[in-house]
Each structure stands twice: as C-alpha cells, then as structure tokens.
Short mmCIF file of C-alpha atoms in Angstrom, two decimals:
data_model
loop_
_atom_site.label_atom_id
_atom_site.label_comp_id
_atom_site.label_asym_id
_atom_site.label_seq_id
_atom_site.Cartn_x
_atom_site.Cartn_y
_atom_site.Cartn_z
CA MET A 248 64.90 123.51 97.96
CA ARG A 249 64.54 120.24 96.15
CA TRP A 250 67.96 118.88 95.58
CA ILE A 251 66.81 117.78 91.73
CA TRP A 252 69.50 119.15 89.70
CA ILE A 253 67.58 117.85 85.63
CA ASP A 254 64.46 120.00 84.19
CA ARG A 255 63.54 116.50 82.35
CA ILE A 256 64.34 113.00 80.70
CA LEU A 257 65.09 113.83 76.97
CA GLU A 258 65.57 110.34 75.72
CA PHE A 259 65.43 107.03 78.20
CA GLU A 260 66.21 102.85 76.95
CA PRO A 261 66.59 100.85 79.66
CA GLY A 262 69.33 99.30 80.51
CA LYS A 263 71.00 100.98 77.73
CA ARG A 264 71.03 105.67 77.77
CA ALA A 265 69.76 108.57 79.59
CA LEU A 266 69.36 111.76 77.78
CA THR A 267 68.16 114.86 80.87
CA VAL A 268 68.19 118.46 79.73
CA LYS A 269 69.23 120.67 82.75
CA ASN A 270 68.12 124.33 81.98
CA ILE A 271 70.73 127.34 84.16
CA SER A 272 68.14 130.09 85.20
CA LEU A 273 69.23 132.79 87.49
CA ALA A 274 66.26 132.65 89.56
CA GLU A 275 67.97 129.46 90.82
CA GLU A 276 69.11 131.01 94.31
CA HIS A 277 72.74 128.83 94.49
CA LEU A 278 73.80 131.19 91.32
CA HIS A 279 73.63 134.65 93.27
CA ASP A 280 76.50 133.68 95.29
CA HIS A 281 78.68 131.35 92.88
CA TRP A 282 79.35 133.74 92.65
CA ASP A 283 77.46 137.43 92.90
CA GLY A 284 77.85 138.95 89.64
CA CYS A 285 79.71 136.18 88.09
CA PRO A 286 77.15 133.68 87.51
CA ILE A 287 78.71 130.53 87.13
CA MET A 288 77.12 126.20 87.38
CA PRO A 289 79.07 125.10 90.26
CA ALA A 290 81.28 122.05 88.74
CA SER A 291 79.54 119.79 92.02
CA LEU A 292 76.26 120.05 90.33
CA MET A 293 76.72 119.35 86.80
CA ILE A 294 78.24 115.81 88.08
CA GLU A 295 75.13 115.94 90.66
CA GLY A 296 72.94 116.06 88.02
CA MET A 297 74.66 113.27 85.58
CA ALA A 298 74.89 111.01 88.94
CA GLN A 299 70.70 111.97 88.58
CA THR A 300 70.56 111.36 85.72
CA GLY A 301 72.94 108.02 85.81
CA GLY A 302 71.31 107.09 88.23
CA ILE A 303 68.30 106.51 86.90
CA LEU A 304 69.64 104.97 84.21
CA VAL A 305 70.81 102.60 87.33
CA GLY A 306 68.42 102.60 89.28
CA GLN A 307 64.99 101.27 86.77
CA VAL A 308 67.27 98.15 85.91
CA CYS A 309 66.22 96.98 89.04
CA ASN A 310 62.84 98.27 88.68
CA PHE A 311 64.00 101.20 91.83
CA GLU A 312 63.76 98.12 94.73
CA HIS A 313 67.61 99.63 95.38
CA ASP A 314 68.66 102.79 96.49
CA VAL A 315 71.67 103.65 94.09
CA VAL A 316 74.23 105.92 94.98
CA LEU A 317 77.55 107.50 94.48
CA ALA A 318 79.81 105.42 94.84
CA LYS A 319 83.12 107.54 92.65
CA ILE A 320 83.03 109.87 90.36
CA SER A 321 86.25 108.75 87.86
CA LYS A 322 86.44 111.66 85.70
CA ALA A 323 84.94 114.51 85.58
CA GLU A 324 86.49 117.22 83.25
CA PHE A 325 85.37 120.19 81.66
CA ASP A 326 85.69 122.28 78.72
CA GLY A 327 84.89 125.91 80.15
CA VAL A 328 81.89 127.61 82.02
CA ALA A 329 78.38 127.69 82.20
CA GLY A 330 75.58 129.91 83.39
CA PRO A 331 72.23 131.36 83.19
CA GLY A 332 70.08 130.87 79.31
CA ASP A 333 72.68 128.25 78.82
CA GLN A 334 71.17 125.12 78.52
CA LEU A 335 72.57 121.37 79.54
CA THR A 336 72.08 118.08 78.54
CA TYR A 337 73.37 115.95 79.68
CA GLU A 338 73.98 111.76 78.55
CA ALA A 339 74.94 108.80 80.73
CA THR A 340 75.56 105.13 79.02
CA LEU A 341 75.74 102.12 80.94
CA GLU A 342 79.19 100.71 81.00
CA ASN A 343 78.61 97.86 83.53
CA LEU A 344 76.19 96.19 85.88
CA ALA A 345 76.95 93.92 88.54
CA ASP A 346 74.22 92.79 91.52
CA GLU A 347 75.74 95.69 93.97
CA ALA A 348 77.40 98.23 91.96
CA ALA A 349 76.89 100.43 87.99
CA SER A 350 79.40 102.24 85.71
CA ILE A 351 78.08 104.61 83.17
CA ARG A 352 79.66 106.95 80.96
CA GLY A 353 78.42 110.48 80.56
CA MET A 354 78.62 113.41 78.13
CA VAL A 355 77.98 116.72 78.87
CA ARG A 356 76.72 119.07 76.40
CA LYS A 357 76.10 122.85 76.37
CA ASN A 358 73.54 124.65 74.28
CA GLY A 359 74.90 121.19 72.13
CA GLN A 360 78.05 121.65 71.28
CA GLU A 361 80.83 118.87 73.96
CA PHE A 362 81.31 120.77 77.19
CA GLY A 363 82.38 117.84 79.60
CA ARG A 364 82.79 114.29 80.98
CA ILE A 365 82.20 112.43 83.31
CA ASP A 366 82.43 109.11 84.48
CA ILE A 367 80.17 107.98 87.93
CA ILE A 368 80.77 104.79 89.73
CA PHE A 369 77.20 103.17 91.63
CA SER A 370 76.67 101.70 94.17
CA HIS A 371 73.34 99.96 95.97
CA ALA A 372 73.53 101.21 99.44
CA ASN A 373 71.30 98.17 100.77
CA ASN A 374 74.17 95.98 99.43
CA SER A 375 76.90 98.09 100.32
CA LEU A 376 75.94 99.31 103.48
CA SER A 377 75.13 97.00 105.28
CA GLY A 378 74.30 97.28 109.54
CA VAL A 379 73.73 101.25 108.34
CA GLU A 380 70.17 102.52 108.45
CA LEU A 381 68.75 104.18 105.80
CA PRO A 382 65.71 105.07 105.61
CA GLU A 383 63.85 102.42 102.69
CA GLY A 384 63.30 104.40 99.11
CA PHE A 385 65.75 107.88 99.59
CA VAL A 386 66.41 108.21 96.56
CA PHE A 387 64.10 107.62 94.03
CA THR A 388 61.43 110.07 95.01
CA GLY A 389 58.45 111.02 93.14
CA ALA A 390 60.28 113.89 91.21
CA PHE A 391 62.11 110.81 89.39
CA GLN A 392 59.63 108.41 88.59
CA ARG A 393 57.97 111.11 87.53
CA MET A 394 60.20 111.95 85.43
CA VAL A 395 60.99 108.14 83.31
CA ASP A 396 57.44 106.35 84.19
CA PRO A 397 56.18 108.28 80.08
CA PHE A 398 59.02 106.29 79.00
CA LEU A 399 58.45 102.92 80.57
CA GLU A 400 55.23 103.32 80.05
CA LYS A 401 55.36 103.83 76.14
CA LYS A 402 57.43 100.90 75.84
CA ASP A 403 55.06 98.93 77.65
CA GLY A 404 52.32 99.87 75.43
CA MET B 87 97.52 84.55 70.10
CA ALA B 88 98.69 84.23 73.64
CA MET B 89 99.55 87.62 75.37
CA SER B 90 102.84 88.02 76.67
CA GLU B 91 103.07 89.09 80.50
CA GLN B 92 104.78 92.25 79.65
CA ASP B 93 101.66 92.65 77.17
CA VAL B 94 99.68 91.84 80.24
CA LEU B 95 101.56 94.47 82.51
CA GLU B 96 102.15 97.41 80.12
CA LYS B 97 98.08 97.54 79.77
CA VAL B 98 97.27 96.43 83.88
CA LYS B 99 99.76 99.81 84.49
CA GLU B 100 97.29 102.17 82.11
CA THR B 101 94.06 100.34 84.01
CA LEU B 102 95.24 101.40 86.85
CA VAL B 103 96.61 104.46 86.35
CA GLU B 104 92.92 105.09 84.92
CA ALA B 105 91.56 103.66 87.90
CA LEU B 106 93.97 105.22 90.79
CA GLY B 107 95.20 108.41 89.37
CA VAL B 108 98.36 107.62 89.99
CA ASP B 109 101.43 107.68 87.75
CA ASP B 110 102.61 104.92 85.15
CA ASP B 111 106.36 105.29 87.34
CA GLU B 112 104.23 104.35 90.56
CA VAL B 113 102.57 101.43 89.42
CA ALA B 114 105.75 98.31 89.51
CA PRO B 115 104.98 94.39 89.50
CA GLU B 116 105.42 94.72 93.32
CA ALA B 117 103.42 98.03 94.32
CA THR B 118 100.75 97.13 96.85
CA LEU B 119 97.29 98.51 95.59
CA THR B 120 96.20 99.93 99.11
CA GLY B 121 99.50 100.62 100.64
CA ASP B 122 101.33 102.47 97.61
CA LEU B 123 98.55 103.22 95.35
CA GLY B 124 96.38 104.06 97.58
CA ALA B 125 93.49 101.91 95.69
CA GLU B 126 89.67 102.75 98.32
CA SER B 127 87.59 100.07 98.17
CA ILE B 128 85.18 101.03 95.42
CA ASP B 129 88.13 101.67 93.55
CA PHE B 130 88.85 97.23 93.62
CA LEU B 131 85.38 97.53 91.68
CA ASP B 132 86.41 100.37 89.13
CA ILE B 133 89.82 97.58 88.99
CA VAL B 134 87.30 94.85 87.61
CA PHE B 135 85.14 97.37 84.97
CA ARG B 136 87.91 98.95 83.64
CA LEU B 137 90.25 94.98 83.30
CA GLU B 138 86.97 93.44 82.40
CA LYS B 139 86.48 96.28 79.42
CA ALA B 140 90.42 96.71 78.78
CA PHE B 141 90.90 92.61 77.96
CA ASP B 142 87.15 91.81 76.89
CA ILE B 143 87.37 89.31 79.84
CA LYS B 144 84.26 88.62 82.27
CA ILE B 145 85.58 88.98 85.58
CA PRO B 146 82.99 86.84 88.77
CA ARG B 147 82.56 88.66 91.98
CA GLY B 148 85.07 87.32 94.57
CA GLU B 149 87.32 85.94 91.93
CA LEU B 150 90.07 88.18 91.42
CA PHE B 151 89.76 89.65 95.29
CA PRO B 152 88.54 87.20 97.60
CA ASP B 153 85.23 88.16 99.99
CA ASN B 154 83.66 86.16 102.97
CA ILE B 155 86.40 85.06 104.38
CA LEU B 156 86.99 87.88 106.36
CA ASN B 157 83.53 87.37 108.36
CA ASN B 158 83.57 83.50 109.07
CA PRO B 159 85.14 82.92 112.98
CA GLU B 160 86.45 79.48 111.34
CA PHE B 161 88.54 81.20 109.08
CA VAL B 162 89.97 84.30 111.44
CA GLN B 163 90.65 83.70 115.22
CA ASN B 164 92.41 86.05 116.77
CA GLY B 165 93.29 88.81 114.22
CA LYS B 166 95.12 85.82 111.79
CA LEU B 167 93.93 83.48 109.72
CA THR B 168 93.72 79.75 110.72
CA ASP B 169 94.84 77.10 108.47
CA ALA B 170 92.33 76.54 107.23
CA GLY B 171 91.52 80.31 106.28
CA LEU B 172 95.58 80.45 104.42
CA GLN B 173 94.12 77.18 103.02
CA GLN B 174 90.85 78.88 101.74
CA LEU B 175 92.36 82.20 100.63
CA LYS B 176 95.55 80.17 98.78
CA GLU B 177 92.87 77.93 96.52
CA ARG B 178 91.33 81.10 95.62
CA MET B 179 93.50 82.99 94.74
CA PRO B 180 96.34 80.82 92.48
CA HIS B 181 97.54 84.26 91.27
CA ALA B 182 98.92 85.87 94.53
CA ASP B 183 102.36 85.20 96.39
CA PHE B 184 101.97 84.11 99.53
CA SER B 185 105.19 83.28 100.65
CA ASP B 186 105.52 86.34 103.19
CA PHE B 187 102.09 86.47 104.04
CA GLU B 188 101.94 82.68 105.22
CA GLN B 189 105.03 83.44 107.29
CA ASP B 190 102.53 86.12 109.44
CA PRO B 191 98.56 85.66 107.68
CA ASP B 192 97.75 88.83 110.26
CA ILE B 193 94.81 90.00 108.23
CA ASN B 194 96.02 93.70 108.48
CA LYS B 195 98.25 92.32 105.61
CA MET B 196 96.32 91.09 103.74
CA ALA B 197 96.24 93.44 101.72
CA GLU B 198 99.91 92.99 100.50
CA LEU B 199 98.90 90.01 98.60
CA PHE B 200 96.63 92.81 96.33
CA LYS B 201 100.28 93.43 94.05
CA VAL B 202 100.01 94.46 91.32
CA GLN B 203 101.54 91.41 89.58
CA THR B 204 98.57 89.33 91.20
CA ILE B 205 96.72 91.10 89.18
CA VAL B 206 98.64 90.45 86.36
CA ASN B 207 98.44 86.28 87.04
CA TYR B 208 95.12 86.60 87.16
CA VAL B 209 95.05 88.15 83.50
CA ILE B 210 97.26 86.06 82.36
CA THR B 211 95.04 82.89 83.38
CA LYS B 212 92.38 84.81 81.66
CA VAL B 213 92.89 85.62 79.13
CA ASN B 214 95.05 82.81 77.91
CA GLY B 215 93.40 79.90 79.33
#
C-alpha cells in the first residue's frame, strides 16, 4: 500500500493554493477495520490528506529541494463523518512561508459542502533536523511529483 | 495611532490562546511560555506566524526568540552564560526582563525569559516604532 491519501490535484496555484480530491471507496482496506459494519474515514487520514495537499504546495515553492514534514496540527475540526461514496476535497492556502517552515490554512469539503477545517505547520526536515540521518527525497516521491507536474508544465508553457 | 500596552496584551493573549490551546486566564503577563503555558519548540514558530498576522508586522528570524547563542562556546561555559553571552543576549533581547536571570544565568533557566510580557514588550516596539 502506498501512503497517498489524495487521488488527484484539481487546481494548483504555485505559492498560493492547492485543491485536491479524495474519493472514498469501500475497496480501501482500512474502512473494513474502522469500523466493521460502519465504515468511517478516519479523521487522522483526512488530516494526512490535507498535509499531503499542503505539503505539495509548500514543497513546490522550493522546487521540492526540501523534505517538507508535518510539524504541528494547529487546528482540526470536522462537522461530521465521511464514508464510502463520499467525495472529499482538500483546499490548502499558504499562510506563512519562512526559511525553515511554513503554514497553511485548510478547508475540507464533503460532496461540495464545507465539512472541516485543518490548519498545519510544516517544517523543512533538512533544516530543522540537522544531525538526524534521513534518506534524501523521502517525502516527495515520484507519485506526488507526477500529480503536480501537469500544472507546472501548463504554467511554463 | 499608537497601541496601548493593554491593547497589545489582549491581542497577544488571543494569539497564545489559539497557538497553545490554553485558557484565557492562564495567559498572565508573568506566565512563562514553556513552563506555565506548555509551549514546545514548534509552537514558537507558530506564535511568530500568528503575531505577524495579528499585528501586521514582520518578525525576522531570531529577533523575538534569539537563536545561535547556546551553541557558541564563547557564550556558554559549565552550563551557564558567560558575561559575553549574557551581554549578547541582553543586546538581542532588549524586550526581556533580565533581573532574575542575570543573578544565575543557568541555561536551563533561559526559558524563563520568554514570558507573555516579553512578547508584549517586543510587539510594542514593533507596532509603535
């Protein structure tokens, strides 16, 4: 299983905002454990979906040269639950950008309706964890890169 | 128009309540960020981001919460700040009250310099010039 909790990028404005979509399917194994007979998308995975959306937004600013990692969940509020057949969208807006970190404000929508708010602070692993050996490029794998490339190519030409 | 200290304190309080998830009445001027309010390292960055937005100011890295002092051997010896280290910290933190800390500049007590009032003093210099 790949740890990717967004299906596709819908809109991408470099340095400003990113909008992604996640279609929840009963084919996903975790829904059979959470919970048997009552499948609910775990809030932690929706936060991860927003973190991936925001992480791509933040990472692209530095051309993915830094590994952007989730450092703090400043806010995570949900108005209900989501399950199989629901479509989630994650909209991340860049709020702050510094040399060593960045923050985003996130809006989650379920089937087009506002459903949750998730604000996240990211840190650059390369800068903040000096002394700790991390594999280079462990965050932005090919899958994320392929998702965002079409938007960047369109912008370039 | 210049902001009063009370106005700044109220806004700083709101910022810390949001950043640290503490209650309003915990955020007293003399409360320390780490000891009393439970701030961790990443929270300092969150606080800086929020202050910049709340007061429409720019806070250069290391200005409110100085860095690169403790890792300088000229400034730290035997777990305490040297005279040069203390002098350097005072110059970089004119917004902090050193009266207690300078009696015993143990680096483990340095966090006590970061009080709610320290932030208020700093913000006042930024918003009122």
